[in-house]
Short mmCIF file of C-alpha atoms and ligand atoms in Angstrom, two decimals:
data_model
loop_
_atom_site.label_atom_id
_atom_site.label_comp_id
_atom_site.label_asym_id
_atom_site.label_seq_id
_atom_site.Cartn_x
_atom_site.Cartn_y
_atom_site.Cartn_z
CA MET A 23 5.06 26.72 -3.90
CA GLU A 24 2.69 26.37 -0.54
CA GLN A 25 4.95 24.97 1.88
CA ASN A 26 2.92 24.54 4.74
CA THR A 27 -0.29 22.63 3.14
CA VAL A 28 -0.75 19.02 1.75
CA TYR A 29 -0.42 21.00 -1.21
CA THR A 30 3.20 20.56 -1.71
CA ALA A 31 2.70 16.66 -1.53
CA VAL A 32 0.53 16.60 -4.53
CA GLN A 33 2.17 19.08 -6.59
CA THR A 34 5.34 16.90 -6.25
CA GLY A 35 3.36 13.61 -6.70
CA LEU A 36 4.25 12.60 -2.85
CA CYS A 37 0.56 12.37 -1.81
CA SER A 38 -0.51 8.74 -1.43
CA GLY A 39 -4.11 9.54 -0.84
CA CYS A 40 -4.17 8.51 2.77
CA GLY A 41 -6.92 10.79 3.61
CA VAL A 42 -5.31 11.82 7.31
CA CYS A 43 -4.88 15.32 6.38
CA LYS A 44 -8.45 15.72 5.17
CA GLY A 45 -9.99 14.20 8.82
CA ILE A 46 -7.53 16.52 10.74
CA CYS A 47 -7.84 19.64 9.24
CA PRO A 48 -9.37 22.01 11.80
CA LYS A 49 -10.83 24.24 9.44
CA GLY A 50 -12.67 21.44 6.93
CA SER A 51 -10.63 23.03 4.20
CA ILE A 52 -9.72 20.14 2.23
CA SER A 53 -11.87 18.42 -0.41
CA TRP A 54 -11.09 15.69 -2.87
CA GLU A 55 -10.01 15.83 -6.77
CA ARG A 56 -9.83 12.94 -8.47
CA LYS A 57 -7.07 13.34 -11.02
CA ASN A 58 -5.22 10.97 -12.93
CA GLY A 59 -6.58 8.13 -11.23
CA LEU A 60 -5.79 9.38 -7.88
CA TYR A 61 -8.29 11.13 -5.20
CA THR A 62 -6.10 13.98 -3.87
CA PRO A 63 -6.51 16.48 -1.30
CA GLN A 64 -7.47 20.21 -2.36
CA VAL A 65 -6.78 23.28 -0.24
CA ASN A 66 -9.91 25.78 -0.14
CA GLU A 67 -7.69 28.91 0.13
CA GLU A 68 -10.57 31.02 1.18
CA LEU A 69 -10.93 28.71 4.15
CA CYS A 70 -7.31 27.78 5.03
CA VAL A 71 -5.59 29.26 7.89
CA HIS A 72 -1.96 28.08 7.17
CA CYS A 73 -1.64 26.19 10.35
CA GLY A 74 0.49 23.95 8.76
CA VAL A 75 -1.33 20.71 10.41
CA CYS A 76 -2.09 18.95 7.11
CA ALA A 77 1.43 19.29 5.79
CA SER A 78 2.93 17.94 9.53
CA VAL A 79 0.49 14.77 9.49
CA CYS A 80 1.66 14.23 5.62
CA PRO A 81 3.42 10.65 5.23
CA GLY A 82 3.98 11.28 1.58
CA LEU A 83 6.79 14.01 2.59
CA GLY A 84 8.59 11.32 4.56
CA HIS A 85 9.14 8.17 6.55
CA ARG A 86 11.48 8.40 9.54
CA TYR A 87 12.92 5.11 10.77
CA GLU A 88 15.34 3.91 13.89
CA PRO A 89 18.65 3.57 12.79
CA ALA A 90 20.19 0.06 12.68
CA LYS A 91 23.23 -1.43 11.21
CA SER A 92 21.71 -2.30 7.84
CA ALA A 93 19.08 -1.06 5.63
CA ALA A 94 17.46 -4.36 5.43
CA GLU A 95 17.30 -4.40 9.21
CA THR A 96 16.33 -0.70 9.59
CA VAL A 97 13.56 -1.19 7.40
CA THR A 98 12.29 -4.48 9.01
CA GLY A 99 11.49 -2.49 12.18
CA PRO A 100 11.12 -3.84 15.75
CA VAL A 101 10.32 -7.39 16.05
CA LEU A 102 9.25 -9.10 19.15
CA ALA A 103 8.16 -12.66 17.82
CA CYS A 104 7.51 -13.92 13.93
CA TYR A 105 4.72 -16.70 13.29
CA ASN A 106 3.24 -18.39 9.85
CA ALA A 107 -0.64 -18.21 11.32
CA TRP A 108 -4.00 -18.79 9.76
CA SER A 109 -7.53 -18.68 11.15
CA LEU A 110 -9.46 -21.85 12.52
CA ASP A 111 -12.56 -20.70 11.39
CA ALA A 112 -12.88 -22.41 8.07
CA ALA A 113 -15.69 -20.01 6.42
CA LEU A 114 -13.69 -16.57 7.49
CA ARG A 115 -10.39 -18.13 6.12
CA HIS A 116 -12.06 -18.76 3.07
CA VAL A 117 -13.28 -14.99 2.38
CA SER A 118 -10.26 -13.83 3.64
CA ALA A 119 -7.15 -12.21 1.82
CA SER A 120 -4.64 -14.49 3.14
CA GLY A 121 -5.15 -16.75 6.52
CA GLY A 122 -7.65 -14.59 7.51
CA VAL A 123 -5.60 -13.77 10.93
CA VAL A 124 -6.80 -9.86 10.83
CA SER A 125 -10.34 -10.72 10.42
CA THR A 126 -9.79 -13.13 13.43
CA LEU A 127 -7.57 -10.83 15.75
CA ILE A 128 -10.35 -8.02 15.16
CA GLN A 129 -13.35 -10.02 15.67
CA LYS A 130 -12.05 -11.38 19.33
CA LEU A 131 -10.77 -8.24 20.42
CA LEU A 132 -13.95 -6.37 19.82
CA ALA A 133 -15.66 -9.52 21.10
CA ASP A 134 -14.07 -9.27 24.29
CA GLY A 135 -14.18 -5.51 24.70
CA ALA A 136 -10.55 -5.11 24.51
CA TYR A 137 -11.03 -2.45 22.07
CA ASP A 138 -14.20 0.10 21.29
CA GLY A 139 -14.10 -0.66 17.38
CA ALA A 140 -11.92 -0.80 14.46
CA PHE A 141 -11.80 1.26 11.23
CA CYS A 142 -11.99 -1.23 8.50
CA LEU A 143 -13.49 -1.47 4.62
CA ASP A 144 -17.26 -2.60 3.53
CA SER A 145 -17.38 -2.29 -0.19
CA TYR A 146 -15.64 -4.12 -2.92
CA ASP A 147 -17.26 -1.15 -5.25
CA TYR A 148 -14.35 0.65 -6.54
CA ARG A 149 -16.74 3.05 -8.60
CA GLU A 150 -16.18 5.73 -5.80
CA GLN A 151 -13.42 6.30 -2.94
CA LEU A 152 -12.38 4.08 -0.44
CA LYS A 153 -12.87 5.01 2.87
CA THR A 154 -12.42 2.80 6.36
CA ARG A 155 -15.29 2.93 8.49
CA LEU A 156 -15.83 2.46 12.19
CA TYR A 157 -17.20 -1.27 13.20
CA THR A 158 -18.09 -2.10 16.67
CA ALA A 159 -18.54 -5.87 18.33
CA GLU A 160 -21.91 -5.80 17.13
CA ASP A 161 -20.99 -5.55 13.46
CA ALA A 162 -18.06 -7.63 13.68
CA ALA A 163 -19.96 -10.73 15.19
CA ALA A 164 -22.85 -10.40 13.10
CA HIS A 165 -22.02 -8.72 9.74
CA TRP A 166 -18.30 -8.68 9.15
CA SER A 167 -18.15 -11.09 6.30
CA ALA A 168 -21.66 -10.09 4.79
CA SER A 169 -20.87 -6.84 5.13
CA ASN A 170 -17.57 -7.02 2.85
CA ALA A 171 -15.11 -6.33 5.50
CA PRO A 172 -12.52 -9.06 4.68
CA LYS A 173 -10.29 -9.32 1.62
CA SER A 174 -7.39 -6.80 0.10
CA ARG A 175 -8.09 -3.50 -1.89
CA TYR A 176 -5.05 -2.79 -3.86
CA LEU A 177 -6.10 0.99 -4.06
CA PRO A 178 -5.51 4.29 -1.81
CA VAL A 179 -8.02 3.99 1.38
CA SER A 180 -8.91 7.04 2.97
CA HIS A 181 -8.78 6.90 6.94
CA GLU A 182 -10.10 10.43 7.24
CA ASN A 183 -13.21 9.31 8.82
CA ALA A 184 -10.86 7.19 11.62
CA VAL A 185 -9.22 10.51 11.86
CA ALA A 186 -12.10 12.58 12.57
CA TYR A 187 -13.39 9.79 14.74
CA MET A 188 -10.43 9.95 17.44
CA LYS A 189 -10.57 13.92 17.32
CA GLU A 190 -14.28 13.45 18.73
CA HIS A 191 -13.86 10.45 20.90
CA ARG A 192 -10.78 11.24 22.63
CA SER A 193 -10.99 8.42 25.13
CA ALA A 194 -12.11 5.45 22.40
CA ARG A 195 -10.21 2.33 22.29
CA LEU A 196 -9.46 1.90 18.46
CA ILE A 197 -7.95 -0.62 16.10
CA PHE A 198 -6.67 0.59 13.00
CA VAL A 199 -5.77 -1.61 9.80
CA GLY A 200 -3.75 0.22 7.16
CA THR A 201 -0.65 0.08 4.75
CA ALA A 202 2.79 1.70 6.09
CA CYS A 203 1.69 5.11 4.89
CA ALA A 204 -1.67 4.91 6.22
CA VAL A 205 -0.17 3.70 9.65
CA ARG A 206 2.00 6.70 9.77
CA GLY A 207 -0.60 9.02 9.14
CA LEU A 208 -2.66 8.02 11.58
CA GLN A 209 0.31 8.30 14.28
CA ALA A 210 1.27 11.40 13.42
CA ALA A 211 -2.53 12.73 13.55
CA MET A 212 -2.55 11.04 17.34
CA ASN A 213 0.81 12.98 18.07
CA LYS A 214 -0.42 16.06 16.72
CA LEU A 215 -3.84 15.65 18.61
CA ASN A 216 -2.23 14.73 21.83
CA LEU A 217 -3.89 11.39 21.87
CA ASP A 218 -2.59 8.53 23.90
CA ARG A 219 -0.82 5.81 22.07
CA GLY A 220 -2.03 3.29 24.36
CA GLN A 221 -5.55 3.42 23.40
CA TYR A 222 -4.65 2.11 20.15
CA LEU A 223 -3.97 -0.86 18.09
CA PHE A 224 -1.92 -0.66 14.70
CA ILE A 225 -2.59 -3.65 12.47
CA GLY A 226 -0.04 -3.10 9.56
CA LEU A 227 -0.52 -4.83 6.54
CA PHE A 228 2.54 -5.84 4.31
CA CYS A 229 2.57 -3.72 1.24
CA ASP A 230 4.49 -3.73 -2.15
CA LYS A 231 2.37 -1.02 -3.87
CA VAL A 232 -1.26 -0.01 -4.59
CA PHE A 233 -3.06 0.65 -7.80
CA ASN A 234 -4.87 3.77 -8.76
CA TYR A 235 -8.09 4.13 -9.54
CA ASN A 236 -7.50 3.97 -13.17
CA VAL A 237 -6.93 -0.15 -13.23
CA ILE A 238 -10.67 -0.35 -12.59
CA SER A 239 -11.45 1.39 -15.49
CA TYR A 240 -8.84 -0.60 -17.60
CA PHE A 241 -9.89 -3.71 -16.13
CA ASN A 242 -13.43 -2.74 -16.97
CA ASP A 243 -12.84 -1.80 -20.54
CA THR A 244 -10.10 -5.00 -21.29
CA TYR A 245 -12.23 -7.88 -19.33
CA SER A 246 -15.97 -6.63 -19.21
CA PRO A 247 -16.20 -4.04 -22.08
CA ASP A 248 -20.32 -4.58 -22.41
CA SER A 249 -21.38 -4.05 -18.54
CA PRO A 250 -19.60 -1.49 -16.07
CA LEU A 251 -18.37 -3.51 -13.05
CA GLU A 252 -20.16 -3.14 -9.75
CA ALA A 253 -17.68 -4.77 -7.76
CA LEU A 254 -14.22 -6.68 -7.86
CA HIS A 255 -12.42 -9.35 -5.84
CA PHE A 256 -8.77 -8.39 -6.48
CA LYS A 257 -8.09 -11.94 -4.99
CA ASN A 258 -10.70 -15.07 -4.53
CA LYS A 259 -9.86 -18.31 -3.23
CA GLU A 260 -13.03 -19.65 -5.07
CA SER A 261 -10.58 -20.40 -8.23
CA GLY A 262 -7.98 -22.34 -7.46
CA GLY A 263 -7.58 -21.40 -3.68
CA TRP A 264 -4.92 -18.91 -2.64
CA PRO A 265 -3.51 -16.55 -3.74
CA GLY A 266 -6.51 -16.49 -5.63
CA ASP A 267 -8.00 -15.21 -9.03
CA MET A 268 -9.81 -11.82 -9.42
CA LYS A 269 -13.42 -11.85 -9.31
CA PHE A 270 -15.20 -9.33 -11.74
CA PHE A 271 -19.07 -8.92 -10.40
CA PRO A 272 -20.53 -6.97 -13.95
CA LYS A 273 -23.76 -5.34 -13.47
CA GLU A 274 -25.22 -7.25 -16.30
CA GLY A 275 -24.57 -11.13 -16.68
CA GLU A 276 -22.82 -13.97 -14.22
CA PRO A 277 -19.49 -13.13 -12.45
CA PHE A 278 -16.48 -13.95 -13.79
CA TYR A 279 -12.54 -14.61 -13.07
CA ARG A 280 -9.25 -13.42 -14.64
CA PRO A 281 -5.99 -14.95 -13.70
CA LEU A 282 -3.84 -13.65 -10.95
CA ALA A 283 -1.35 -12.61 -13.91
CA ASP A 284 -3.70 -9.81 -15.19
CA ARG A 285 -3.75 -8.34 -11.98
CA MET A 286 0.33 -8.58 -11.74
CA LYS A 287 0.77 -7.21 -15.79
CA ALA A 288 -1.44 -4.03 -14.60
CA LYS A 289 0.94 -3.21 -11.96
CA ALA A 290 3.85 -1.41 -13.34
CA TYR A 291 1.32 0.88 -15.18
CA PHE A 292 -1.41 2.02 -12.28
CA MET A 293 0.34 2.89 -9.30
CA PRO A 294 0.46 6.59 -7.40
CA GLU A 295 4.05 7.40 -8.04
CA ARG A 296 4.66 7.73 -4.23
CA CYS A 297 4.99 3.98 -4.05
CA LEU A 298 7.87 4.18 -6.36
CA TYR A 299 9.88 5.67 -2.85
CA CYS A 300 8.37 4.11 -0.29
CA ILE A 301 10.57 1.37 0.97
CA ASP A 302 8.50 0.29 4.49
CA LYS A 303 7.12 -2.88 2.64
CA LEU A 304 6.97 -4.48 6.29
CA ASN A 305 5.04 -1.65 7.84
CA ALA A 306 7.34 -1.35 10.46
CA CYS A 307 5.35 1.30 12.65
CA ALA A 308 2.66 -1.08 13.50
CA ASP A 309 1.96 -3.18 16.66
CA ILE A 310 1.59 -6.36 14.70
CA SER A 311 2.59 -6.51 10.68
CA LEU A 312 0.91 -9.04 8.32
CA GLY A 313 0.82 -10.36 4.94
CA ASP A 314 0.67 -13.14 3.01
CA ASN A 315 2.87 -16.35 3.92
CA TYR A 316 5.20 -16.62 1.06
CA THR A 317 7.77 -18.25 2.97
CA GLY A 318 7.51 -21.82 1.41
CA LYS A 319 6.86 -23.06 5.22
CA ASP A 320 3.24 -23.87 6.56
CA ALA A 321 1.97 -23.32 3.23
CA SER A 322 -1.55 -24.25 1.78
CA LYS A 323 -4.08 -23.78 -1.05
CA LEU A 324 -6.31 -22.19 1.76
CA GLY A 325 -3.92 -19.48 2.61
CA SER A 326 -1.92 -18.36 5.45
CA ASN A 327 -0.61 -15.39 6.78
CA SER A 328 3.42 -14.21 7.81
CA VAL A 329 2.97 -12.33 11.18
CA ILE A 330 5.66 -9.93 12.85
CA ILE A 331 4.57 -9.36 16.54
CA ARG A 332 6.50 -5.51 17.15
CA THR A 333 5.35 -4.08 20.31
CA PRO A 334 3.70 -5.09 23.90
CA ALA A 335 0.51 -4.21 22.81
CA GLY A 336 1.00 -6.63 19.77
CA GLU A 337 1.66 -9.27 22.38
CA SER A 338 -1.37 -8.55 24.11
CA ALA A 339 -3.62 -8.67 21.16
CA TRP A 340 -2.17 -12.12 19.82
CA ALA A 341 -2.57 -13.88 23.04
CA VAL A 342 -5.82 -12.76 23.02
CA ALA A 343 -6.84 -14.45 19.72
CA ARG A 344 -4.18 -17.24 19.93
CA SER A 345 -6.67 -19.93 20.71
CA LEU A 346 -8.47 -18.91 17.34
CA LEU A 347 -5.66 -19.50 15.61
CA GLU A 348 -3.17 -22.18 14.13
CA ILE A 349 0.26 -20.90 14.65
CA HIS A 350 3.74 -21.87 13.57
CA GLU A 351 7.13 -19.90 14.76
CA ILE A 352 9.33 -18.73 12.01
CA GLY A 353 12.53 -16.32 11.48
CA ILE A 354 12.23 -12.69 10.77
CA GLY A 355 15.13 -13.25 7.96
CA GLU A 356 12.84 -15.97 6.25
CA ILE A 357 10.11 -13.30 5.97
CA GLN A 358 12.28 -10.83 4.39
CA ASN A 359 13.48 -13.26 2.30
CA ALA A 360 10.24 -13.89 1.21
CA GLN A 361 9.00 -10.04 0.84
CA ALA A 362 12.06 -9.81 -1.13
CA ILE A 363 13.22 -6.63 1.37
CA ASP A 364 16.79 -6.55 -0.67
CA TYR A 365 14.95 -5.55 -4.00
CA ARG A 366 12.23 -3.56 -2.21
CA LEU A 367 15.45 -1.19 -1.13
CA ASN A 368 15.98 0.17 -4.60
CA ASN A 369 13.01 2.46 -3.82
CA LEU A 370 15.43 4.09 -1.21
CA TYR A 371 17.52 5.31 -3.96
CA TYR A 372 14.36 6.22 -6.19
CA GLY A 373 13.37 8.36 -3.19
CA ASP A 374 16.94 10.02 -2.80
CA LEU A 375 16.82 11.16 -6.52
CA LYS A 376 13.25 12.50 -6.47
CA ALA A 377 13.80 13.84 -3.00
CA LYS A 378 16.55 15.75 -5.24
CA THR A 379 14.35 17.68 -7.68
CA ILE A 380 12.15 19.09 -4.66
CA ASP A 381 14.22 20.25 -2.18
CA ASP A 382 18.03 19.21 -1.31
CA HIS A 383 17.23 18.69 2.05
CA LEU A 384 14.46 16.43 1.93
CA ASP A 385 14.91 12.72 2.68
CA LEU A 386 11.76 10.69 2.14
CA ASN A 387 13.60 7.80 4.15
CA THR A 388 15.32 9.41 7.19
CA GLY A 389 17.50 7.02 9.12
CA VAL A 390 18.39 4.49 6.71
CA PRO A 391 21.71 3.71 5.70
CA ARG A 392 22.63 4.12 1.99
CA GLU A 393 24.77 1.23 0.62
CA LYS A 394 24.55 1.93 -2.87
CA ASP A 395 25.08 5.14 -5.34
CA SER A 396 21.56 6.73 -6.16
CA ALA A 397 22.91 7.53 -9.73
CA SER A 398 22.74 4.04 -11.04
CA PHE A 399 19.23 3.83 -10.27
CA ARG A 400 18.34 7.10 -12.92
CA SER A 401 17.94 5.07 -15.56
CA ALA A 402 15.84 2.14 -14.15
CA MET A 403 13.56 5.09 -12.57
CA LYS A 404 13.05 6.91 -15.60
CA ALA A 405 11.49 3.58 -17.46
CA ASP A 406 9.42 3.12 -14.01
CA LEU A 407 8.16 6.79 -14.24
CA LYS A 408 7.04 6.85 -18.16
CA LYS A 409 5.06 3.15 -17.36
CA LEU A 410 3.42 4.93 -14.46
CA GLN A 411 2.75 8.23 -16.57
CA ALA A 412 0.73 5.84 -19.38
CA GLY A 413 -1.33 4.64 -16.26
CA ALA A 414 -1.99 8.13 -14.90
CA PHE A 415 -3.41 9.31 -18.47
CA TYR A 416 -5.70 6.20 -18.95
CA ASP A 417 -8.82 8.31 -17.96
CA THR A 418 -8.35 10.64 -20.26
CA ASN A 419 -6.33 9.37 -22.91
CA PRO A 420 -6.33 5.42 -23.00
CA SER A 421 -4.08 5.43 -26.09
CA VAL A 422 -1.21 6.45 -24.28
CA LEU A 423 -0.96 3.03 -22.26
CA TYR A 424 -1.59 1.11 -25.30
CA ARG A 425 1.38 2.36 -26.93
CA GLN A 426 3.62 1.94 -23.85
CA ILE A 427 2.42 -1.53 -23.11
CA GLU A 428 3.08 -2.16 -26.78
CA LYS A 429 6.51 -0.77 -26.73
CA ASP A 430 7.31 -2.61 -23.32
CA ASN A 431 6.33 -5.83 -25.02
CA LYS A 432 8.43 -5.41 -28.21
CA ALA A 433 11.53 -7.68 -27.94
CA PRO A 434 14.81 -5.35 -28.41
CA ASP A 435 16.32 -5.22 -31.91
CA PRO A 436 19.52 -6.90 -31.26
CA LEU A 437 21.50 -4.01 -32.98
CA VAL A 438 20.11 -1.45 -30.84
CA LYS A 439 20.38 -4.07 -27.66
CA PHE A 440 24.16 -4.10 -28.55
CA ILE A 441 24.72 -0.45 -28.95
CA LYS A 442 22.93 0.47 -25.51
CA ARG A 443 25.20 -2.02 -23.72
CA CYS A 444 28.42 -0.63 -24.82
CA PHE A 445 26.85 2.89 -24.30
CA ASN A 446 26.33 1.74 -20.67
CA PHE A 447 29.61 0.06 -20.63
CA LEU A 448 31.50 3.07 -21.54
CA LYS A 449 29.34 5.12 -18.97
CA ARG A 450 30.71 3.31 -16.42
CA LYS A 451 33.99 3.42 -17.03
CA LEU A 452 34.15 7.08 -17.43
CA ARG A 453 31.87 7.28 -14.03
CA ARG A 454 34.82 5.36 -12.15
CA ILE A 455 37.71 6.93 -13.79
CA ALA A 456 36.26 10.51 -12.59
CA LYS A 457 35.60 8.97 -9.33
CA ASN A 458 39.10 8.02 -9.33
CA SER A 459 40.51 10.84 -10.43
C1 FAD B 30 -2.54 -2.53 -1.04
C2 FAD B 30 -2.07 -3.77 -0.26
C3 FAD B 30 -0.84 -4.48 -0.67
C4 FAD B 30 -0.29 -5.72 0.13
N1 FAD B 30 0.96 -5.91 -0.34
C5 FAD B 30 1.44 -7.28 -0.06
C6 FAD B 30 2.52 -7.70 -0.33
O1 FAD B 30 3.37 -7.19 -0.86
N2 FAD B 30 2.92 -9.16 0.45
C7 FAD B 30 1.78 -9.24 1.22
O2 FAD B 30 2.59 -10.54 1.82
N3 FAD B 30 0.99 -9.19 1.47
C8 FAD B 30 0.73 -7.84 0.84
N4 FAD B 30 -0.73 -7.58 1.46
C9 FAD B 30 -1.49 -8.19 2.55
C10 FAD B 30 -2.26 -9.24 2.10
O3 FAD B 30 -2.86 -9.24 0.54
C11 FAD B 30 -3.62 -9.41 3.17
O4 FAD B 30 -4.22 -8.31 3.50
C12 FAD B 30 -2.94 -9.62 4.36
O5 FAD B 30 -2.03 -10.86 4.38
C13 FAD B 30 -4.30 -9.83 5.44
O6 FAD B 30 -4.74 -10.79 4.98
P1 FAD B 30 -5.62 -11.73 5.98
O7 FAD B 30 -6.16 -12.48 5.31
O8 FAD B 30 -5.57 -11.75 7.58
O9 FAD B 30 -7.07 -10.48 6.14
P2 FAD B 30 -8.45 -10.38 6.11
O10 FAD B 30 -9.06 -11.45 7.25
O11 FAD B 30 -8.85 -10.63 4.86
O12 FAD B 30 -9.00 -8.93 6.49
C14 FAD B 30 -7.84 -8.05 5.72
C15 FAD B 30 -8.34 -6.60 6.26
O13 FAD B 30 -7.73 -5.49 6.01
C16 FAD B 30 -8.47 -4.69 5.44
N5 FAD B 30 -8.45 -3.74 4.10
C17 FAD B 30 -8.28 -4.64 2.90
N6 FAD B 30 -7.56 -3.72 1.98
C18 FAD B 30 -7.31 -2.78 2.81
C19 FAD B 30 -6.53 -1.40 2.51
N7 FAD B 30 -6.19 -0.88 1.19
N8 FAD B 30 -6.23 -0.13 3.32
C20 FAD B 30 -6.71 -0.73 4.53
N9 FAD B 30 -7.38 -1.66 4.96
C21 FAD B 30 -7.67 -2.60 4.18
C22 FAD B 30 -10.23 -5.02 5.33
O14 FAD B 30 -11.28 -4.14 5.81
C23 FAD B 30 -9.84 -6.20 6.49
O15 FAD B 30 -10.12 -5.38 7.40
C24 FAD B 30 -1.09 -6.09 0.83
C25 FAD B 30 -2.42 -5.61 1.15
C26 FAD B 30 -2.93 -4.65 0.66
C27 FAD B 30 -4.24 -3.78 1.03
#
């Protein structure tokens, strides 16, 4: 196995599709291949000189944390202040994912000339791979909503254009928006290219997990079998307010909504494997991290954000935009609880089990104190991987998914359940005896 290219990440299921490797490759030797619902980088052996740059910036191969007392504290990252907030621009808030704070920050920071541009998305059409593109102050002022910038796309996004731009425009002051893997990849590229951290603002989205692109075919087949989907809003407030139902735009016929529950049901099956091993839900390396406000405080059907200000650059950006926001102070503990950080930490042990299958020295979450025995997660992880496999094959063999869903929804036979319980009890007992002897 190639050790010094992203091939390692692709072959082992650790690629998150962030595109940083493609943007930074000095030889242009990386292209995309869609396989199992994911766009993954392929290295052209004729062009590759094995310089190792792509592997060195790949966030799939591991995340590093500043050590703290507990696992929860470590993954929470630095915190200067926390708020619940929303945009005072009612129209913007309405078309946004949560409270419209990201859109407001970007528009204001560009309008004030604090940054030269921002890399964001501009489409709700998922028939092709999503890639961020550059917005300038003029774009953001005139076309933000019309250009389809707001809202969340729960799919892997390539940041290759952002990296290529950083490389070409070394003094440009830029804003990046992304999930934790993207932020980490972009920062690794910034370091590799010896760029100045001070000229960039990283707006980090909280992220539970993304889907893979097969989910779009599944939604299309299930909810719009007679017409291809031209666009999809993963959540839209028109139908019942925040958090919002999915809105489908078929090529023929009227747009229609499907309940949020349909999106949640698909989550277990359509996900890059890499998300199973990620614990950076709160985007610890960003300057400002934001998500939906699930704290139960300052909640509204119009939508609101929970916000963590992490760095002095984040503080300055916040100060610029605060007159355009309604803001309420909140504690970090409330955000941790609302985002179920303790539960998310189970991925830490999945990550350890996975790493052992690749290389004894690999640590996917360096610096995080371990508080549980990873072996106790083995069967849960196996079950989760089985579901993911069903979704990964959806484009080539959809029946695997339907069989898996049927199996998951079948009430367990009481006898089998009882035998399984006895077996697990015995296993735990034996493990304890072995440990004590
Ligand atoms: C994959 C994913 C998972 C998430 N999981 C959670 C979660 O578990 N808990 C939680 O509280 N919040 C989560 N969020 C964040 C939440 O959905 C909102 O994006 C966030 O609250 C910002 O809302 P807003 O109204 O301020 O954003 P808006 O004003 O609507 O702006 C959103 C901005 O994000 C950009 N964007 C959208 N999708 C992506 C993407 N995939 N990659 C890069 N940029 C993107 C858009 O271009 C736009 O600039 C997730 C977001 C994503 C993309």
